[in-house]
Amino acid sequence: MQTIQANNYQVFFNEKGYEYLNNILLPQTYSKIFIIVDENTSNYCLPHFLAQVATEIEIEIIELEAGEEFKNIETCLQVWHSLTELGGDRKSIILNLGGGVITDIGGFIACTFKRGIDFINIPTTLLSMVDASIGGKNGVDLGNLKNQIGVIKEPTAVIIDTHFLETLPGEQMRSGFAEMLKHGLIYDISYWNKLKNISTLNTDDLDNLIHQSVVIKNEIVTQDLTENGIRKALNFGHTLGHAIESYFLENENKKSLLHGEAIAIGMILESYISKEKGLLSTEEHHEIKYILSDIYHKVTFDQNDIENCIDLLIYDKKNEFGTVQFALLNKIGHCKINETCENNLIYKAFEDYKS
Ligand SMILES: NC(=O)c1ccc[n+]([C@@H]2O[C@H](COP(=O)([O-])OP(=O)(O)OC[C@H]3O[C@@H](n4cnc5c(N)ncnc54)[C@H](O)[C@@H]3O)[C@@H](O)[C@H]2O)c1
Ligand SMILES: [Zn+2]
């Protein structure tokens, strides 16, 4: 599969990625290699990864506990200490081998350690392949509020090896698939049409679809790295999706939702809002609701849940001058950014979701 050029780095696929990696890891380039993994990628991905890497540079493995609840500044502190104790310096390189949690936090650690060292993302979940590892957003959560602390800095490279998906649980595949569907909805109707027939697709198709998603995300991000314009389209489904994700994360009586599961609900709600604002046709709203509801299980929201989710919107990091910002759809394949929405309409969207 063809290498994809981003602003200042490239996204390599499969064996091309390892060729690139082994080339830049020739002696004298880096003083030490730190591979950040979580307990699962340490088990499932690290052996395969290490078997592809040929280097004389010393490698240290830093293993973190798996899960969003560890994507915080306390974990960074531990890793900054480990890097220091293990002799990390400005010429060290960090390889982030994991899902979005590892690429987000590992990228942030690399951007801040010694005022910034090189890092390469090697995503191992579908979600991190098509989304989190691409585009230079790195960061951590602040308490239960998602991605409040972070920096935008592009990685040195991204290496996508779809072999890693073989051990990924089905629910995690579905979670990543939500971001692929989003790419179709905001940018490319023909891609959406391919994805909505996913039950008939085989593994080769999946590789091509992943490639296509990366092309779309990269095309958007390269035009607007710092999110002043078109990059906001990637937030479709995320204003309400993030609030729902945070609420379920902090509420002990609720089973946490995966990122993509929350975003799928967000996309259904925000499609309804798009329709009510006269942007999206009723047919297209129904199509989106039908396809997404078929893939993602329904979550129940009572009045109190809805109110709590709405309250959380004030913390959304996309807010400008205290106003909550939405990226909505004006038809499938086209996004309209900088939209606002009355709370009243958000309640109606939840009611429609429940129906
Ligand atoms: N930076 C961005 O632009 C961006 C974009 C989207 C999402 N994100 C972030 O990404 C995170 C979600 O990423 P995620 O869904 O990859 O979560 P994750 O990193 O928690 O991975 C999900 C689970 O899968 C396990 N896992 C990873 N690879 C595996 C493999 N190959 N086989 C078996 N198990 C494996 C992990 O250990 C974890 O338990 C969120 O924190 C979200 O905010 C960031
Ligand atoms: Zn997302």
XYZ file of C-alpha atoms and ligand atoms in Angstrom:
400
model
C 0.000 0.000 0.000
C 1.213 3.427 -0.898
C 3.042 5.550 1.615
C 1.100 8.673 2.577
C 2.829 12.038 2.884
C 1.785 14.286 5.766
C 3.114 17.804 6.425
C 6.445 16.753 7.890
C 6.300 12.982 8.116
C 5.160 9.900 6.265
C 2.705 7.120 7.052
C 4.165 3.762 6.018
C 2.255 0.514 5.652
C 3.411 -2.963 6.637
C 6.909 -3.990 5.457
C 7.703 -0.511 4.087
C 7.360 0.732 7.641
C 9.961 -1.648 8.994
C 12.352 -0.853 6.128
C 12.054 2.820 7.034
C 12.431 2.119 10.745
C 15.515 -0.058 10.382
C 17.050 2.583 8.182
C 16.623 5.406 10.632
C 17.760 3.199 13.497
C 21.214 2.769 12.044
C 23.937 3.319 14.650
C 24.770 6.939 15.517
C 21.325 8.306 14.797
C 19.760 7.744 18.204
C 21.367 7.187 21.604
C 18.637 4.896 22.923
C 15.276 3.487 21.855
C 12.375 3.513 24.296
C 9.349 1.455 23.348
C 6.202 2.421 25.242
C 3.630 -0.365 25.430
C 0.694 -1.267 27.617
C 0.219 -4.684 29.171
C -1.772 -5.959 26.176
C 0.452 -4.628 23.417
C 3.406 -5.956 25.398
C 1.854 -9.442 25.111
C 0.277 -9.356 21.691
C 2.308 -6.904 19.647
C 5.793 -6.474 21.068
C 7.187 -9.914 20.074
C 6.096 -9.461 16.443
C 7.363 -5.895 16.420
C 10.774 -6.726 17.899
C 11.191 -9.525 15.366
C 11.035 -6.910 12.580
C 13.460 -4.471 14.160
C 17.153 -4.856 13.381
C 19.261 -2.379 15.305
C 22.347 -2.225 17.480
C 20.980 0.640 19.519
C 19.983 -0.320 23.045
C 16.247 -0.833 23.499
C 14.348 -0.236 26.747
C 10.717 -1.226 27.161
C 8.416 0.913 29.290
C 5.153 -0.839 30.090
C 2.070 1.044 31.250
C -1.211 -0.221 32.605
C -3.814 -0.473 29.849
C -6.824 1.803 29.722
C -8.080 5.351 29.331
C -8.005 5.845 33.126
C -4.196 5.803 32.948
C -4.030 8.487 30.239
C -3.162 11.169 32.753
C -0.351 13.330 34.014
C 0.514 10.895 36.859
C 1.438 8.258 34.278
C 3.525 10.846 32.401
C 5.358 11.651 35.596
C 6.254 7.987 36.103
C 7.474 7.669 32.521
C 9.499 10.904 32.646
C 11.196 9.461 35.761
C 11.787 6.103 34.047
C 13.268 7.813 30.995
C 15.614 9.760 33.257
C 16.638 6.708 35.306
C 17.193 4.645 32.162
C 19.510 7.246 30.688
C 17.212 8.927 28.194
C 18.660 12.045 26.580
C 17.826 14.494 23.792
C 18.963 11.991 21.171
C 16.695 9.213 22.427
C 13.693 8.155 20.393
C 10.334 6.904 21.670
C 8.375 4.274 19.770
C 4.726 4.223 20.791
C 3.435 0.695 20.249
C -0.219 0.596 21.144
C -3.686 1.973 20.736
C -4.765 5.597 20.948
C -4.039 5.784 24.663
C -0.396 4.869 24.097
C 0.078 7.054 21.011
C -1.602 10.035 22.739
C 0.322 9.751 26.003
C 3.581 8.517 24.473
C 3.508 11.390 21.989
C 2.910 13.875 24.800
C 5.742 12.404 26.873
C 8.081 12.638 23.871
C 7.046 16.230 23.110
C 7.791 17.357 26.651
C 10.796 15.259 27.704
C 13.941 17.414 27.375
C 11.733 19.919 25.522
C 10.922 17.361 22.845
C 12.477 14.215 21.398
C 11.609 12.226 18.274
C 8.765 9.728 18.396
C 7.230 7.233 16.013
C 3.681 5.928 16.325
C 3.084 2.265 15.635
C -0.685 1.979 16.142
C -2.041 -1.446 17.100
C -5.794 -0.791 17.252
C -8.039 0.052 14.326
C -8.906 3.334 16.014
C -5.323 4.407 16.406
C -4.455 3.327 12.838
C -7.151 5.409 11.188
C -7.279 8.265 13.639
C -5.313 8.712 16.875
C -1.813 8.107 15.502
C -2.298 10.543 12.596
C -2.317 14.319 12.782
C -0.015 15.291 15.629
C -2.465 15.668 18.513
C -0.877 14.352 21.700
C -2.152 14.625 25.224
C -3.755 13.358 28.378
C -7.034 13.650 30.268
C -7.563 15.942 33.242
C -9.554 13.893 35.743
C -12.473 12.616 33.693
C -12.276 15.407 31.147
C -10.887 14.119 27.920
C -7.725 15.406 26.251
C -7.614 18.684 28.167
C -3.836 18.838 28.379
C -1.690 18.382 25.326
C 0.298 19.695 22.401
C 0.121 19.513 18.642
C 3.350 18.159 17.247
C 3.677 15.744 14.396
C 5.443 12.414 14.905
C 8.656 11.543 13.082
C 6.718 8.818 11.255
C 3.745 6.493 11.561
C 4.022 2.791 10.785
C 0.790 0.900 10.208
C 1.083 -2.877 10.387
C -2.395 -4.342 9.992
C -1.125 -7.713 11.255
C -1.663 -6.341 14.776
C -5.430 -6.335 14.251
C -5.501 -10.140 14.381
C -5.552 -10.108 18.182
C -7.792 -7.079 18.618
C -11.164 -7.888 20.274
C -14.263 -7.391 18.112
C -15.634 -4.555 20.260
C -12.368 -2.639 19.746
C -12.636 -3.207 15.981
C -16.142 -1.742 16.091
C -14.882 1.203 18.120
C -12.283 2.080 15.470
C -14.798 1.526 12.718
C -16.828 4.466 14.076
C -14.021 6.865 13.125
C -13.886 5.349 9.630
C -17.623 5.882 9.238
C -17.106 9.454 10.408
C -14.507 9.998 7.678
C -17.060 8.939 5.076
C -19.813 11.071 6.582
C -17.801 14.276 6.735
C -15.713 13.953 3.594
C -16.530 11.255 1.066
C -19.934 9.756 0.303
C -18.481 6.969 -1.860
C -16.304 5.861 1.062
C -19.392 5.904 3.331
C -21.269 3.788 0.782
C -18.474 1.210 0.779
C -18.341 1.088 4.581
C -22.053 0.678 5.098
C -21.833 -2.685 3.287
C -19.044 -3.871 5.615
C -20.511 -7.364 6.198
C -19.442 -8.337 2.690
C -15.846 -7.142 3.035
C -12.762 -9.322 3.433
C -9.368 -8.599 5.009
C -7.846 -7.155 1.831
C -10.743 -4.751 1.641
C -10.132 -3.775 5.250
C -6.493 -2.910 4.520
C -7.595 -0.702 1.636
C -10.292 0.930 3.714
C -7.805 1.702 6.470
C -5.528 3.262 3.861
C -8.424 5.349 2.536
C -9.327 6.557 6.010
C -5.763 7.644 6.661
C -5.752 9.492 3.318
C -8.920 11.362 4.349
C -7.732 12.228 7.860
C -4.348 13.281 6.511
C -5.877 15.398 3.737
C -7.911 17.298 6.312
C -5.110 17.694 8.846
C -2.444 18.818 6.385
C -4.676 21.721 5.383
C -5.229 22.827 8.966
C -2.862 21.332 11.541
C -3.835 23.678 14.357
C -7.596 23.324 13.885
C -8.695 26.799 12.917
C -10.912 25.635 10.078
C -11.491 22.397 8.202
C -9.906 20.167 10.876
C -12.914 20.967 13.047
C -14.899 18.675 10.725
C -13.177 15.729 12.414
C -15.111 16.682 15.541
C -18.398 15.572 14.010
C -20.064 13.344 16.616
C -17.453 14.323 19.185
C -19.071 17.294 20.954
C -21.826 15.114 22.382
C -19.757 11.922 22.013
C -16.993 13.185 24.312
C -19.515 14.413 26.892
C -21.200 10.996 26.875
C -17.814 9.237 27.087
C -16.727 11.420 30.054
C -20.043 10.946 31.838
C -19.929 7.163 31.511
C -16.289 7.137 32.578
C -16.910 9.078 35.796
C -20.181 7.389 36.739
C -19.602 4.263 38.795
C -23.061 2.902 38.028
C -22.452 2.945 34.285
C -20.386 0.571 32.219
C -17.764 2.708 30.465
C -18.203 3.124 26.744
C -15.369 2.702 24.282
C -14.415 5.911 22.485
C -15.943 4.788 19.186
C -19.129 3.580 20.870
C -19.631 7.007 22.435
C -18.800 8.736 19.163
C -21.306 6.573 17.278
C -24.046 7.836 19.626
C -22.681 11.366 19.185
C -22.941 11.002 15.400
C -26.550 9.823 15.611
C -27.444 12.775 17.882
C -25.563 15.331 15.819
C -27.112 14.002 12.583
C -30.511 14.632 14.144
C -29.428 18.161 15.092
C -28.149 18.657 11.519
C -31.544 17.608 10.193
C -33.480 19.828 12.602
C -31.349 22.809 11.626
C -32.336 22.252 8.009
C -28.876 21.108 6.931
C -29.317 17.365 6.421
C -32.241 15.702 4.661
C -34.591 13.445 6.631
C -33.634 10.493 4.394
C -29.937 10.947 5.073
C -30.537 11.306 8.801
C -32.544 8.068 8.773
C -29.856 6.283 6.823
C -27.141 7.330 9.296
C -29.287 6.438 12.310
C -30.212 3.072 10.825
C -26.650 2.067 9.850
C -25.070 3.163 13.136
C -27.823 1.660 15.312
C -27.303 -1.624 13.513
C -23.603 -1.749 14.420
C -23.559 -0.176 17.905
C -25.708 -1.363 20.789
C -28.269 1.008 22.156
C -27.429 2.807 25.385
C -30.169 3.966 27.754
C -30.242 7.557 28.965
C -32.665 8.804 31.605
C -33.436 12.481 32.141
C -30.680 12.834 34.726
C -28.081 11.255 32.384
C -29.027 13.643 29.591
C -28.794 16.671 31.880
C -25.394 15.546 33.138
C -24.077 15.040 29.607
C -25.280 18.507 28.608
C -23.640 20.012 31.699
C -20.332 18.476 30.642
C -20.411 20.351 27.318
C -19.068 23.470 28.997
C -15.720 21.684 29.399
C -15.426 20.746 25.724
C -12.021 21.861 24.557
C -13.450 23.116 21.272
C -15.517 25.799 23.036
C -14.740 29.327 21.941
C -15.704 32.367 24.038
C -17.865 30.094 26.185
C -19.913 28.799 23.263
C -20.203 25.077 22.560
C -19.179 24.345 18.969
C -20.576 21.628 16.747
C -19.421 20.228 13.446
C -22.623 19.171 11.692
C -23.448 17.577 8.350
C -25.102 19.435 5.500
C -25.216 16.243 3.497
C -23.412 12.933 3.635
C -19.824 13.681 2.624
C -19.996 17.373 3.605
C -19.503 18.968 6.970
C -20.486 22.401 8.292
C -18.278 23.675 11.099
C -18.712 26.377 13.779
C -22.363 25.556 14.387
C -24.133 26.169 17.675
C -27.111 24.389 19.154
C -29.714 25.231 21.803
C -29.957 22.823 24.756
C -33.558 22.304 23.829
C -32.575 20.740 20.528
C -29.997 18.545 22.250
C -32.768 17.155 24.494
C -34.862 16.469 21.404
C -31.901 14.668 19.817
C -31.634 12.343 22.840
C -35.397 11.724 22.686
C -35.110 10.821 19.017
C -32.156 8.501 19.782
C -34.223 6.711 22.409
C -37.186 6.230 20.040
N -4.841 12.110 19.012
C -5.906 11.988 18.279
O -6.061 12.633 17.241
C -6.955 11.010 18.705
C -7.982 10.665 17.819
C -8.906 9.714 18.222
C -8.799 9.111 19.461
N -7.799 9.465 20.296
C -7.665 8.821 21.617
O -7.439 7.440 21.435
C -7.846 6.754 22.616
C -8.596 5.520 22.240
O -7.751 4.677 21.487
P -7.992 3.098 21.405
O -9.402 2.851 21.129
O -6.963 2.567 20.505
O -7.785 2.642 22.946
P -6.623 1.887 23.723
O -5.292 2.407 23.419
O -7.051 1.875 25.143
O -6.695 0.403 23.163
C -7.839 -0.362 23.392
C -7.523 -1.692 24.094
O -6.949 -2.589 23.150
C -5.728 -3.130 23.662
N -4.920 -3.412 22.493
C -4.237 -2.530 21.732
N -3.736 -3.139 20.652
C -4.090 -4.440 20.733
C -3.884 -5.557 19.889
N -3.267 -5.445 18.720
N -4.388 -6.748 20.292
C -5.083 -6.866 21.456
N -5.319 -5.832 22.279
C -4.835 -4.632 21.914
C -5.219 -2.069 24.584
O -4.347 -2.589 25.537
C -6.514 -1.570 25.218
O -6.891 -2.442 26.261
C -8.665 7.741 23.420
O -7.905 8.151 24.516
C -8.898 8.894 22.460
O -9.022 10.124 23.121
C -6.882 10.386 19.942
Zn -12.523 10.203 17.976
